[in-house]
Amino acid sequence: MRRILAGAGLVAIAAGAIAQDRTAQGDLSVTIYNNDQALVQDVRQVNLPAGKSRQEFPDVSAQIRSETVTLGGEGFGIVEQNFDYDLLSPESLMQKAVGQSVTLLRTNPATGAEARERATVLAVNGGVVLKIGERIEVLRDDGLPVRVIFDAIPPGLRARPTLSVTVDAAKAGPRPLSLSYLTPGLGWKADYVALFDDKAGKIDVQGWITLTNSTGTTFANARALLVAGSVGQISQAPAVYRGRGTRPRGNVAGTESGSSQRLGDFHVYPISGRTTIANAQTKQVSFLDAVGVPARRGYEFRNGWQASADEAESAASILKFSSARQGGIGEALPAGVVRVYMRDSRGQAQFIGESDIPHTPAGSSLALRTGDAFDVKVQPVVEKREAITTDEWEKFARWKVTMPDGAVREGYAERPKQFWRTQMKYVVTNAKPEPVTVDVVQGGLGQWWWWRDVRVPAESIKGVQDSVDERRWEVPVPANGKVELTVTFLTPW
């Protein structure tokens, strides 16, 4: 008879036990997506008897989505399938033993003598309640040498996650059965390490794939394929609007085809050879090594509408490079975090900041915010706001819109309570020993959409209207110098 002993967080199994060193998995392929989802395909050789039989598939994911299971092969039909997720543990052994008899093994701490007695498990609710003879006793967890011996493994309790399938085979014989299913708990992400050489205007980028496995199962000797992109899934969670965020300007999507493989609208990155993805393991694999990519540093300051500061504020430090084949990395880049380093005067690489990137096609322009500049500052100041005359309002408030059907409509916007002329000043200072160029961006201009374009009657440096909401000025600042940018806006309030 097989006997199982449990005590103080430890399960020991006697001779003839159920422990197995080898996995029951077969020829394994794992496709891992970005959104904590993976497709497992497992081809196992099974000898089916004729007629109905129950076939067990241990070593599947403990988080298997049972509704996604498919079993393929020839000469059989599926009658029923079950996923046995109640795994062997001291707690589950006790839970399953309620109403059953067990043996208590007590050791006298002074003499080392062992004493055995039979007990019936009455309840397991925050502790174990036993009936021993005519008395009721609580099995305490106080470190005393007491063990519980079970006569057998209760039905339905498994040492490993197991899928059982009842099949009906037309004839007996061995054949390959292809088991596939989806599971959460397997994930991957991309991380990048970039070494920037400011003097040379070059950057070296190393890309790493980080695999994680929390499925409760090890996937041994598997072919692994990583899919970059957001695969659609049905969810009961409410939809989340994904806005533009606060990325610096200069990120422009590319139009080139990289060398990575494709799967529909997604990019795929196969891991060379076979690999074992152990449970509760983090594994890193290199997938990119780009050397000497042209890069440059820039500065950017973004200001909200009518935002004025009493003191100068740091401009953002921006690192710009490309993923194009000519003059860039030349590859599509999966979403991830880029950590940027620079060498100090001793040649030692030092961390200077990090930024995330979205899934980026080849041929894109990238702008990464690595931090705030110590020596480059901008102070926005609202110098003057005044109401203007009705005649000026009539001149600037006329609108004209082409409708989807081609019809043209025009007129005057509803007259607001006030119509304002706002004069802004941006004081840009540079304490560095070399000249810099700072992109000053004024936001909040798009709230007057019916104007069709922004009214800027005067500006000391010619600006560029990047969007209906933002206008940008490239402000050159000499070494250890200061420049004042002045701009006048006309707005309905």
CSV table of C-alpha atoms in Angstrom, one decimal:
chain,number,residue,atom,x,y,z
A,1,MET,CA,0.0,0.0,0.0
A,2,ARG,CA,1.2,3.5,-0.9
A,3,ARG,CA,1.4,5.7,2.1
A,4,ILE,CA,1.8,9.5,2.2
A,5,LEU,CA,3.2,11.5,5.1
A,6,ALA,CA,2.5,15.2,5.7
A,7,GLY,CA,3.8,17.6,8.3
A,8,ALA,CA,4.7,21.2,8.9
A,9,GLY,CA,4.8,22.4,5.3
A,10,LEU,CA,6.4,19.2,4.0
A,11,VAL,CA,5.0,16.3,2.0
A,12,ALA,CA,7.0,13.1,1.9
A,13,ILE,CA,6.0,10.1,-0.2
A,14,ALA,CA,7.0,6.6,0.7
A,15,ALA,CA,8.4,3.9,-1.6
A,16,GLY,CA,6.5,3.4,-4.8
A,17,ALA,CA,5.7,7.1,-4.7
A,18,ILE,CA,4.3,9.4,-7.4
A,19,ALA,CA,7.3,11.7,-7.9
A,20,GLN,CA,8.5,11.7,-11.5
A,21,ASP,CA,11.6,13.2,-12.8
A,22,ARG,CA,10.7,13.2,-16.5
A,23,THR,CA,8.1,15.4,-18.1
A,24,ALA,CA,5.1,13.9,-20.0
A,25,GLN,CA,5.3,16.6,-22.6
A,26,GLY,CA,6.1,15.7,-26.2
A,27,ASP,CA,7.3,17.7,-29.1
A,28,LEU,CA,6.6,21.2,-27.7
A,29,SER,CA,6.1,24.6,-29.4
A,30,VAL,CA,5.2,27.7,-27.5
A,31,THR,CA,4.0,31.0,-29.1
A,32,ILE,CA,4.2,33.8,-26.5
A,33,TYR,CA,2.3,37.1,-27.0
A,34,ASN,CA,2.8,40.5,-25.4
A,35,ASN,CA,-0.4,40.5,-23.4
A,36,ASP,CA,0.3,37.7,-20.9
A,37,GLN,CA,-1.0,35.0,-23.3
A,38,ALA,CA,0.6,32.0,-24.9
A,39,LEU,CA,-0.3,29.3,-27.3
A,40,VAL,CA,1.0,25.9,-26.4
A,41,GLN,CA,1.2,23.1,-29.0
A,42,ASP,CA,2.2,19.7,-27.6
A,43,VAL,CA,2.5,16.6,-29.9
A,44,ARG,CA,2.5,13.4,-27.8
A,45,GLN,CA,2.7,9.7,-28.9
A,46,VAL,CA,-0.3,7.9,-27.5
A,47,ASN,CA,-1.3,4.2,-27.8
A,48,LEU,CA,-5.1,4.3,-27.9
A,49,PRO,CA,-7.2,1.2,-27.3
A,50,ALA,CA,-10.2,0.5,-29.5
A,51,GLY,CA,-13.5,2.1,-28.2
A,52,LYS,CA,-13.9,4.6,-25.4
A,53,SER,CA,-10.9,5.3,-23.1
A,54,ARG,CA,-9.8,8.1,-20.8
A,55,GLN,CA,-6.4,9.6,-21.8
A,56,GLU,CA,-4.5,11.8,-19.4
A,57,PHE,CA,-2.2,14.6,-20.4
A,58,PRO,CA,-0.1,15.7,-17.3
A,59,ASP,CA,2.3,18.6,-17.3
A,60,VAL,CA,-0.1,21.1,-19.0
A,61,SER,CA,-0.2,24.7,-17.7
A,62,ALA,CA,-1.8,25.0,-14.3
A,63,GLN,CA,-3.6,28.1,-15.8
A,64,ILE,CA,-4.8,26.4,-18.9
A,65,ARG,CA,-7.9,28.0,-20.5
A,66,SER,CA,-9.8,24.8,-20.8
A,67,GLU,CA,-12.3,26.2,-23.3
A,68,THR,CA,-9.5,26.7,-25.8
A,69,VAL,CA,-8.2,23.1,-25.8
A,70,THR,CA,-8.1,21.2,-29.0
A,71,LEU,CA,-6.9,17.7,-29.6
A,72,GLY,CA,-6.0,16.6,-33.1
A,73,GLY,CA,-5.2,13.3,-34.6
A,74,GLU,CA,-6.6,10.5,-36.8
A,75,GLY,CA,-9.1,7.7,-36.1
A,76,PHE,CA,-10.9,8.9,-32.9
A,77,GLY,CA,-13.5,11.3,-31.7
A,78,ILE,CA,-13.7,13.3,-28.4
A,79,VAL,CA,-16.4,12.4,-25.9
A,80,GLU,CA,-15.5,14.5,-22.9
A,81,GLN,CA,-12.6,16.5,-21.5
A,82,ASN,CA,-11.7,17.6,-18.0
A,83,PHE,CA,-9.0,19.7,-16.4
A,84,ASP,CA,-7.9,18.4,-13.0
A,85,TYR,CA,-6.5,21.5,-11.3
A,86,ASP,CA,-6.6,20.3,-7.7
A,87,LEU,CA,-2.9,19.8,-7.1
A,88,LEU,CA,-1.2,17.7,-4.4
A,89,SER,CA,-0.2,19.7,-1.3
A,90,PRO,CA,-0.4,19.3,2.5
A,91,GLU,CA,-3.5,21.6,2.5
A,92,SER,CA,-5.3,19.7,-0.3
A,93,LEU,CA,-4.5,16.4,1.2
A,94,MET,CA,-6.2,17.5,4.4
A,95,GLN,CA,-9.1,19.0,2.7
A,96,LYS,CA,-9.8,15.8,0.7
A,97,ALA,CA,-9.3,13.7,3.9
A,98,VAL,CA,-12.4,15.1,5.7
A,99,GLY,CA,-14.5,12.2,6.9
A,100,GLN,CA,-11.6,9.8,6.3
A,101,SER,CA,-9.2,8.0,8.7
A,102,VAL,CA,-5.5,8.9,8.9
A,103,THR,CA,-2.6,7.8,11.1
A,104,LEU,CA,-0.9,10.3,13.5
A,105,LEU,CA,2.8,9.7,14.2
A,106,ARG,CA,4.0,11.4,17.3
A,107,THR,CA,7.6,11.5,18.5
A,108,ASN,CA,8.5,12.0,22.1
A,109,PRO,CA,11.1,14.9,22.2
A,110,ALA,CA,12.8,13.5,25.3
A,111,THR,CA,13.1,9.8,24.3
A,112,GLY,CA,12.7,9.8,20.5
A,113,ALA,CA,10.1,7.1,20.9
A,114,GLU,CA,7.3,7.1,18.2
A,115,ALA,CA,3.6,6.4,18.9
A,116,ARG,CA,0.9,5.8,16.4
A,117,GLU,CA,-2.8,6.2,16.6
A,118,ARG,CA,-5.7,6.4,14.2
A,119,ALA,CA,-7.8,9.5,13.8
A,120,THR,CA,-10.8,10.7,11.8
A,121,VAL,CA,-10.5,14.1,10.1
A,122,LEU,CA,-13.7,16.0,11.1
A,123,ALA,CA,-13.0,19.5,9.6
A,124,VAL,CA,-10.3,21.7,8.0
A,125,ASN,CA,-11.3,25.3,8.6
A,126,GLY,CA,-8.3,27.5,9.7
A,127,GLY,CA,-7.0,24.3,11.4
A,128,VAL,CA,-7.5,20.6,11.5
A,129,VAL,CA,-10.1,19.1,13.8
A,130,LEU,CA,-9.6,15.3,14.6
A,131,LYS,CA,-11.6,12.7,16.4
A,132,ILE,CA,-9.2,10.3,18.2
A,133,GLY,CA,-11.1,7.5,20.1
A,134,GLU,CA,-13.7,9.3,22.2
A,135,ARG,CA,-11.9,12.7,22.3
A,136,ILE,CA,-11.8,15.7,19.9
A,137,GLU,CA,-8.4,17.2,19.2
A,138,VAL,CA,-7.1,20.1,17.2
A,139,LEU,CA,-3.9,19.4,15.2
A,140,ARG,CA,-1.7,22.2,16.2
A,141,ASP,CA,1.0,23.8,14.1
A,142,ASP,CA,3.4,24.5,17.0
A,143,GLY,CA,6.6,22.8,15.8
A,144,LEU,CA,6.1,19.6,17.8
A,145,PRO,CA,7.2,16.5,15.9
A,146,VAL,CA,3.8,15.3,14.7
A,147,ARG,CA,3.1,13.9,11.3
A,148,VAL,CA,0.0,12.7,9.5
A,149,ILE,CA,0.1,9.6,7.4
A,150,PHE,CA,-2.5,9.1,4.6
A,151,ASP,CA,-3.4,5.7,3.4
A,152,ALA,CA,-3.7,6.8,-0.3
A,153,ILE,CA,-4.0,9.8,-2.5
A,154,PRO,CA,-7.6,11.0,-2.6
A,155,PRO,CA,-9.4,10.6,-6.0
A,156,GLY,CA,-9.0,13.7,-8.2
A,157,LEU,CA,-5.9,15.0,-6.5
A,158,ARG,CA,-3.0,15.3,-8.9
A,159,ALA,CA,0.8,15.8,-8.4
A,160,ARG,CA,0.9,17.8,-11.6
A,161,PRO,CA,-1.7,19.8,-13.7
A,162,THR,CA,-3.4,17.2,-15.8
A,163,LEU,CA,-5.9,17.4,-18.7
A,164,SER,CA,-8.0,14.2,-19.1
A,165,VAL,CA,-9.9,13.5,-22.3
A,166,THR,CA,-12.3,10.7,-23.0
A,167,VAL,CA,-11.9,9.6,-26.6
A,168,ASP,CA,-13.6,7.0,-28.8
A,169,ALA,CA,-11.2,5.3,-31.2
A,170,ALA,CA,-12.2,3.3,-34.2
A,171,LYS,CA,-9.2,0.9,-33.8
A,172,ALA,CA,-6.4,0.4,-31.4
A,173,GLY,CA,-2.8,1.5,-32.1
A,174,PRO,CA,-0.2,4.2,-31.4
A,175,ARG,CA,-0.5,7.6,-33.0
A,176,PRO,CA,0.5,11.2,-32.5
A,177,LEU,CA,-2.0,13.4,-30.8
A,178,SER,CA,-1.6,17.1,-31.1
A,179,LEU,CA,-2.8,19.0,-28.0
A,180,SER,CA,-3.0,22.8,-28.2
A,181,TYR,CA,-4.4,25.4,-25.8
A,182,LEU,CA,-4.1,29.0,-24.7
A,183,THR,CA,-2.8,30.0,-21.3
A,184,PRO,CA,-1.9,33.1,-19.3
A,185,GLY,CA,1.2,33.2,-17.2
A,186,LEU,CA,3.7,33.1,-20.0
A,187,GLY,CA,4.9,36.5,-21.1
A,188,TRP,CA,7.8,38.4,-22.7
A,189,LYS,CA,9.0,42.0,-23.0
A,190,ALA,CA,11.8,43.8,-24.8
A,191,ASP,CA,14.4,45.8,-23.0
A,192,TYR,CA,17.1,47.9,-24.6
A,193,VAL,CA,20.5,49.1,-23.4
A,194,ALA,CA,21.8,52.1,-25.3
A,195,LEU,CA,25.3,53.6,-25.0
A,196,PHE,CA,25.4,57.1,-26.4
A,197,ASP,CA,28.6,58.9,-27.6
A,198,ASP,CA,27.7,62.6,-27.6
A,199,LYS,CA,31.0,63.7,-29.3
A,200,ALA,CA,30.8,61.2,-32.0
A,201,GLY,CA,27.0,61.5,-32.4
A,202,LYS,CA,26.7,57.7,-32.3
A,203,ILE,CA,24.7,55.2,-30.3
A,204,ASP,CA,25.1,51.4,-29.7
A,205,VAL,CA,21.9,49.6,-28.9
A,206,GLN,CA,21.6,46.1,-27.4
A,207,GLY,CA,18.1,44.5,-27.3
A,208,TRP,CA,17.1,41.8,-24.9
A,209,ILE,CA,14.0,39.6,-24.7
A,210,THR,CA,12.9,38.8,-21.1
A,211,LEU,CA,10.7,35.7,-20.8
A,212,THR,CA,8.7,35.0,-17.7
A,213,ASN,CA,6.8,31.8,-16.7
A,214,SER,CA,4.2,31.8,-13.8
A,215,THR,CA,2.0,29.0,-15.2
A,216,GLY,CA,2.9,26.5,-12.6
A,217,THR,CA,4.5,24.2,-15.3
A,218,THR,CA,7.9,24.0,-16.9
A,219,PHE,CA,8.0,23.8,-20.7
A,220,ALA,CA,10.9,21.6,-21.6
A,221,ASN,CA,13.0,21.7,-24.8
A,222,ALA,CA,10.4,23.8,-26.6
A,223,ARG,CA,10.5,25.8,-29.8
A,224,ALA,CA,9.7,29.3,-28.8
A,225,LEU,CA,8.2,32.1,-31.0
A,226,LEU,CA,7.6,35.6,-29.7
A,227,VAL,CA,4.8,37.7,-31.2
A,228,ALA,CA,5.0,41.5,-31.0
A,229,GLY,CA,1.7,43.3,-31.2
A,230,SER,CA,-1.6,43.5,-29.4
A,231,VAL,CA,-3.7,40.4,-30.2
A,232,GLY,CA,-7.4,41.1,-29.7
A,233,GLN,CA,-9.1,39.4,-26.8
A,234,ILE,CA,-12.6,39.4,-25.4
A,235,SER,CA,-12.6,41.1,-22.0
A,236,GLN,CA,-15.2,42.0,-19.4
A,237,ALA,CA,-13.1,45.0,-18.4
A,238,PRO,CA,-14.3,48.4,-19.8
A,239,ALA,CA,-12.5,49.7,-22.8
A,240,VAL,CA,-9.7,52.2,-22.0
A,241,TYR,CA,-9.0,55.1,-24.3
A,242,ARG,CA,-5.4,55.3,-25.2
A,243,GLY,CA,-4.4,59.0,-25.8
A,244,ARG,CA,-1.3,60.6,-27.1
A,245,GLY,CA,0.5,60.6,-23.7
A,246,THR,CA,3.4,62.9,-23.1
A,247,ARG,CA,6.0,61.6,-25.5
A,248,PRO,CA,8.4,64.3,-26.9
A,249,ARG,CA,7.8,65.4,-30.5
A,250,GLY,CA,9.9,63.8,-33.1
A,251,ASN,CA,8.5,60.3,-33.0
A,252,VAL,CA,7.5,59.5,-36.6
A,253,ALA,CA,6.2,56.1,-37.7
A,254,GLY,CA,8.3,54.6,-40.5
A,255,THR,CA,7.3,52.9,-43.8
A,256,GLU,CA,10.2,50.4,-44.2
A,257,SER,CA,10.0,46.6,-44.0
A,258,GLY,CA,12.4,45.2,-41.4
A,259,SER,CA,14.0,41.7,-41.6
A,260,SER,CA,11.8,40.2,-38.8
A,261,GLN,CA,9.2,37.6,-39.7
A,262,ARG,CA,5.5,38.5,-39.9
A,263,LEU,CA,2.3,36.8,-38.7
A,264,GLY,CA,-0.6,38.7,-40.2
A,265,ASP,CA,-0.3,42.2,-38.8
A,266,PHE,CA,2.3,41.2,-36.2
A,267,HIS,CA,6.0,40.8,-36.1
A,268,VAL,CA,7.4,37.5,-34.8
A,269,TYR,CA,10.8,36.8,-33.2
A,270,PRO,CA,11.8,33.1,-33.1
A,271,ILE,CA,14.3,32.0,-30.4
A,272,SER,CA,17.1,30.1,-32.0
A,273,GLY,CA,17.1,26.4,-31.3
A,274,ARG,CA,15.1,24.9,-28.4
A,275,THR,CA,14.9,26.2,-24.9
A,276,THR,CA,13.4,25.2,-21.6
A,277,ILE,CA,11.2,27.8,-19.9
A,278,ALA,CA,11.2,26.7,-16.3
A,279,ASN,CA,8.3,27.6,-14.0
A,280,ALA,CA,8.9,30.7,-11.8
A,281,GLN,CA,11.9,31.6,-14.1
A,282,THR,CA,13.0,34.7,-15.8
A,283,LYS,CA,15.1,34.1,-18.9
A,284,GLN,CA,16.9,36.7,-21.1
A,285,VAL,CA,17.8,36.2,-24.8
A,286,SER,CA,19.6,38.8,-27.0
A,287,PHE,CA,17.8,39.7,-30.2
A,288,LEU,CA,19.4,43.0,-31.3
A,289,ASP,CA,23.0,44.3,-31.5
A,290,ALA,CA,23.3,47.6,-33.4
A,291,VAL,CA,26.6,49.5,-33.3
A,292,GLY,CA,27.5,53.1,-34.4
A,293,VAL,CA,23.9,54.3,-35.2
A,294,PRO,CA,23.8,58.0,-35.8
A,295,ALA,CA,22.2,59.9,-32.9
A,296,ARG,CA,21.9,63.4,-31.5
A,297,ARG,CA,20.9,65.1,-28.4
A,298,GLY,CA,18.2,67.8,-28.3
A,299,TYR,CA,16.1,69.8,-25.8
A,300,GLU,CA,12.4,70.4,-25.6
A,301,PHE,CA,10.1,72.5,-23.4
A,302,ARG,CA,6.3,72.1,-23.5
A,303,ASN,CA,4.0,74.8,-22.1
A,304,GLY,CA,0.3,74.6,-21.3
A,305,TRP,CA,-2.1,77.4,-22.4
A,306,GLN,CA,-1.7,80.5,-20.3
A,307,ALA,CA,0.9,78.7,-18.1
A,308,SER,CA,3.3,81.2,-16.5
A,309,ALA,CA,6.2,80.3,-14.2
A,310,ASP,CA,7.8,82.5,-11.5
A,311,GLU,CA,11.1,80.6,-12.0
A,312,ALA,CA,12.9,79.0,-15.0
A,313,GLU,CA,12.1,75.3,-15.4
A,314,SER,CA,14.4,72.6,-16.9
A,315,ALA,CA,13.9,71.6,-20.5
A,316,ALA,CA,13.6,67.9,-21.3
A,317,SER,CA,16.7,66.2,-22.5
A,318,ILE,CA,15.9,64.3,-25.8
A,319,LEU,CA,17.8,61.6,-27.6
A,320,LYS,CA,17.0,61.2,-31.3
A,321,PHE,CA,17.9,58.4,-33.7
A,322,SER,CA,16.3,56.3,-36.4
A,323,SER,CA,15.3,52.7,-37.1
A,324,ALA,CA,15.8,53.1,-40.8
A,325,ARG,CA,18.1,50.8,-42.9
A,326,GLN,CA,20.1,53.8,-44.0
A,327,GLY,CA,21.5,55.8,-41.0
A,328,GLY,CA,19.6,53.8,-38.4
A,329,ILE,CA,19.1,50.5,-36.6
A,330,GLY,CA,17.4,49.0,-39.6
A,331,GLU,CA,14.9,46.9,-37.7
A,332,ALA,CA,11.4,47.0,-36.4
A,333,LEU,CA,11.5,47.4,-32.6
A,334,PRO,CA,9.0,45.7,-30.3
A,335,ALA,CA,7.7,47.9,-27.4
A,336,GLY,CA,10.0,48.1,-24.4
A,337,VAL,CA,12.1,50.3,-22.2
A,338,VAL,CA,15.3,51.9,-23.5
A,339,ARG,CA,17.9,52.6,-20.8
A,340,VAL,CA,20.5,55.1,-21.9
A,341,TYR,CA,24.1,55.3,-20.7
A,342,MET,CA,27.0,57.7,-21.5
A,343,ARG,CA,30.7,57.4,-20.7
A,344,ASP,CA,32.1,59.9,-18.1
A,345,SER,CA,35.5,61.5,-18.3
A,346,ARG,CA,37.1,58.3,-17.0
A,347,GLY,CA,35.5,56.2,-19.7
A,348,GLN,CA,33.1,54.6,-17.3
A,349,ALA,CA,29.5,54.1,-18.6
A,350,GLN,CA,27.0,55.9,-16.4
A,351,PHE,CA,23.2,55.7,-16.5
A,352,ILE,CA,21.5,59.0,-17.7
A,353,GLY,CA,17.9,58.0,-18.0
A,354,GLU,CA,15.3,55.7,-19.5
A,355,SER,CA,12.2,55.9,-21.7
A,356,ASP,CA,9.6,53.5,-23.2
A,357,ILE,CA,8.9,53.1,-26.8
A,358,PRO,CA,5.8,51.6,-28.5
A,359,HIS,CA,5.9,48.9,-31.2
A,360,THR,CA,8.0,50.8,-33.8
A,361,PRO,CA,8.2,50.0,-37.5
A,362,ALA,CA,11.5,50.0,-39.4
A,363,GLY,CA,12.3,53.4,-40.9
A,364,SER,CA,10.8,55.3,-37.9
A,365,SER,CA,12.3,58.4,-36.2
A,366,LEU,CA,12.5,58.1,-32.4
A,367,ALA,CA,12.8,60.7,-29.8
A,368,LEU,CA,13.4,59.5,-26.2
A,369,ARG,CA,13.1,61.7,-23.1
A,370,THR,CA,15.9,60.7,-20.9
A,371,GLY,CA,15.4,63.3,-18.1
A,372,ASP,CA,15.6,67.0,-17.3
A,373,ALA,CA,18.5,69.2,-18.4
A,374,PHE,CA,20.5,70.7,-15.6
A,375,ASP,CA,21.9,73.7,-17.6
A,376,VAL,CA,19.1,74.4,-20.1
A,377,LYS,CA,16.1,76.3,-18.7
A,378,VAL,CA,12.9,77.9,-20.0
A,379,GLN,CA,10.7,80.4,-18.1
A,380,PRO,CA,7.3,81.0,-19.7
A,381,VAL,CA,5.7,84.4,-18.8
A,382,VAL,CA,2.3,85.8,-19.7
A,383,GLU,CA,3.3,89.4,-20.3
A,384,LYS,CA,0.0,90.9,-21.3
A,385,ARG,CA,-3.7,90.0,-21.9
A,386,GLU,CA,-6.2,92.5,-23.2
A,387,ALA,CA,-9.6,92.6,-24.8
A,388,ILE,CA,-9.7,93.7,-28.4
A,389,THR,CA,-12.3,95.6,-30.4
A,390,THR,CA,-15.4,94.2,-32.0
A,391,ASP,CA,-14.1,95.1,-35.5
A,392,GLU,CA,-11.1,92.8,-34.9
A,393,TRP,CA,-13.4,90.1,-33.6
A,394,GLU,CA,-15.4,90.2,-36.9
A,395,LYS,CA,-12.2,90.0,-38.8
A,396,PHE,CA,-10.8,86.9,-37.1
A,397,ALA,CA,-13.9,84.9,-36.1
A,398,ARG,CA,-15.3,84.1,-39.5
A,399,TRP,CA,-15.4,80.3,-40.2
A,400,LYS,CA,-15.7,78.2,-43.3
A,401,VAL,CA,-16.1,74.4,-43.3
A,402,THR,CA,-16.4,71.8,-46.1
A,403,MET,CA,-18.9,69.1,-45.0
A,404,PRO,CA,-18.4,65.4,-45.8
A,405,ASP,CA,-20.9,65.7,-48.7
A,406,GLY,CA,-18.9,68.4,-50.2
A,407,ALA,CA,-21.1,71.3,-49.2
A,408,VAL,CA,-19.4,74.4,-48.0
A,409,ARG,CA,-20.7,76.2,-45.0
A,410,GLU,CA,-19.5,79.5,-43.6
A,411,GLY,CA,-20.4,82.2,-41.2
A,412,TYR,CA,-19.3,83.8,-37.9
A,413,ALA,CA,-18.8,82.0,-34.7
A,414,GLU,CA,-21.0,82.9,-31.8
A,415,ARG,CA,-19.7,86.0,-30.1
A,416,PRO,CA,-18.0,85.2,-26.8
A,417,LYS,CA,-18.1,87.4,-23.7
A,418,GLN,CA,-14.5,88.5,-24.3
A,419,PHE,CA,-12.0,88.3,-27.1
A,420,TRP,CA,-8.4,88.4,-26.1
A,421,ARG,CA,-4.9,89.3,-27.3
A,422,THR,CA,-2.3,87.4,-25.3
A,423,GLN,CA,1.4,88.2,-25.4
A,424,MET,CA,3.8,85.4,-24.2
A,425,LYS,CA,7.5,85.6,-23.5
A,426,TYR,CA,9.7,82.5,-23.2
A,427,VAL,CA,13.1,83.2,-21.6
A,428,VAL,CA,15.5,80.4,-22.7
A,429,THR,CA,18.9,80.1,-20.9
A,430,ASN,CA,21.9,77.9,-21.6
A,431,ALA,CA,24.7,77.4,-19.0
A,432,LYS,CA,26.5,74.9,-21.1
A,433,PRO,CA,29.9,75.8,-22.7
A,434,GLU,CA,28.5,74.9,-26.2
A,435,PRO,CA,25.4,76.3,-28.1
A,436,VAL,CA,22.1,74.3,-28.0
A,437,THR,CA,18.8,74.4,-29.8
A,438,VAL,CA,15.7,74.2,-27.7
A,439,ASP,CA,12.3,73.3,-29.2
A,440,VAL,CA,9.7,75.4,-27.3
A,441,VAL,CA,6.2,74.0,-27.8
A,442,GLN,CA,3.1,75.9,-26.8
A,443,GLY,CA,0.1,73.6,-26.4
A,444,GLY,CA,-3.6,74.2,-25.7
A,445,LEU,CA,-4.3,76.0,-29.0
A,446,GLY,CA,-6.7,73.4,-30.4
A,447,GLN,CA,-9.6,74.3,-28.1
A,448,TRP,CA,-10.7,76.9,-30.7
A,449,TRP,CA,-11.2,74.3,-33.4
A,450,TRP,CA,-13.8,76.4,-35.3
A,451,TRP,CA,-11.1,78.9,-36.1
A,452,ARG,CA,-9.7,76.4,-38.6
A,453,ASP,CA,-6.1,77.8,-37.9
A,454,VAL,CA,-4.2,79.4,-35.1
A,455,ARG,CA,-4.0,83.2,-35.0
A,456,VAL,CA,-0.4,84.3,-34.4
A,457,PRO,CA,0.0,87.8,-35.7
A,458,ALA,CA,3.5,88.4,-34.2
A,459,GLU,CA,6.4,86.2,-33.2
A,460,SER,CA,10.2,87.0,-32.8
A,461,ILE,CA,11.2,83.6,-34.2
A,462,LYS,CA,9.2,82.0,-37.0
A,463,GLY,CA,7.3,79.1,-35.6
A,464,VAL,CA,5.8,75.9,-37.1
A,465,GLN,CA,2.2,74.8,-36.5
A,466,ASP,CA,2.8,71.1,-35.8
A,467,SER,CA,-0.9,70.4,-35.1
A,468,VAL,CA,-4.1,72.3,-34.4
A,469,ASP,CA,-3.1,72.1,-30.7
A,470,GLU,CA,0.6,72.9,-30.8
A,471,ARG,CA,3.0,75.5,-32.2
A,472,ARG,CA,6.7,75.0,-32.0
A,473,TRP,CA,9.7,77.3,-32.2
A,474,GLU,CA,13.3,76.2,-32.7
A,475,VAL,CA,15.3,78.5,-30.4
A,476,PRO,CA,19.0,78.6,-30.9
A,477,VAL,CA,20.8,79.6,-27.7
A,478,PRO,CA,24.6,80.5,-27.7
A,479,ALA,CA,27.0,79.0,-25.2
A,480,ASN,CA,26.4,80.5,-21.7
A,481,GLY,CA,23.7,82.7,-23.3
A,482,LYS,CA,20.1,83.7,-23.1
A,483,VAL,CA,17.4,84.2,-25.8
A,484,GLU,CA,13.9,85.7,-25.3
A,485,LEU,CA,11.1,84.4,-27.6
A,486,THR,CA,8.0,86.6,-27.8
A,487,VAL,CA,4.7,85.5,-29.3
A,488,THR,CA,1.3,87.1,-29.7
A,489,PHE,CA,-1.8,84.9,-29.8
A,490,LEU,CA,-5.4,85.9,-30.7
A,491,THR,CA,-8.1,83.8,-28.9
A,492,PRO,CA,-11.8,84.1,-28.4
A,493,TRP,CA,-11.3,84.1,-24.6
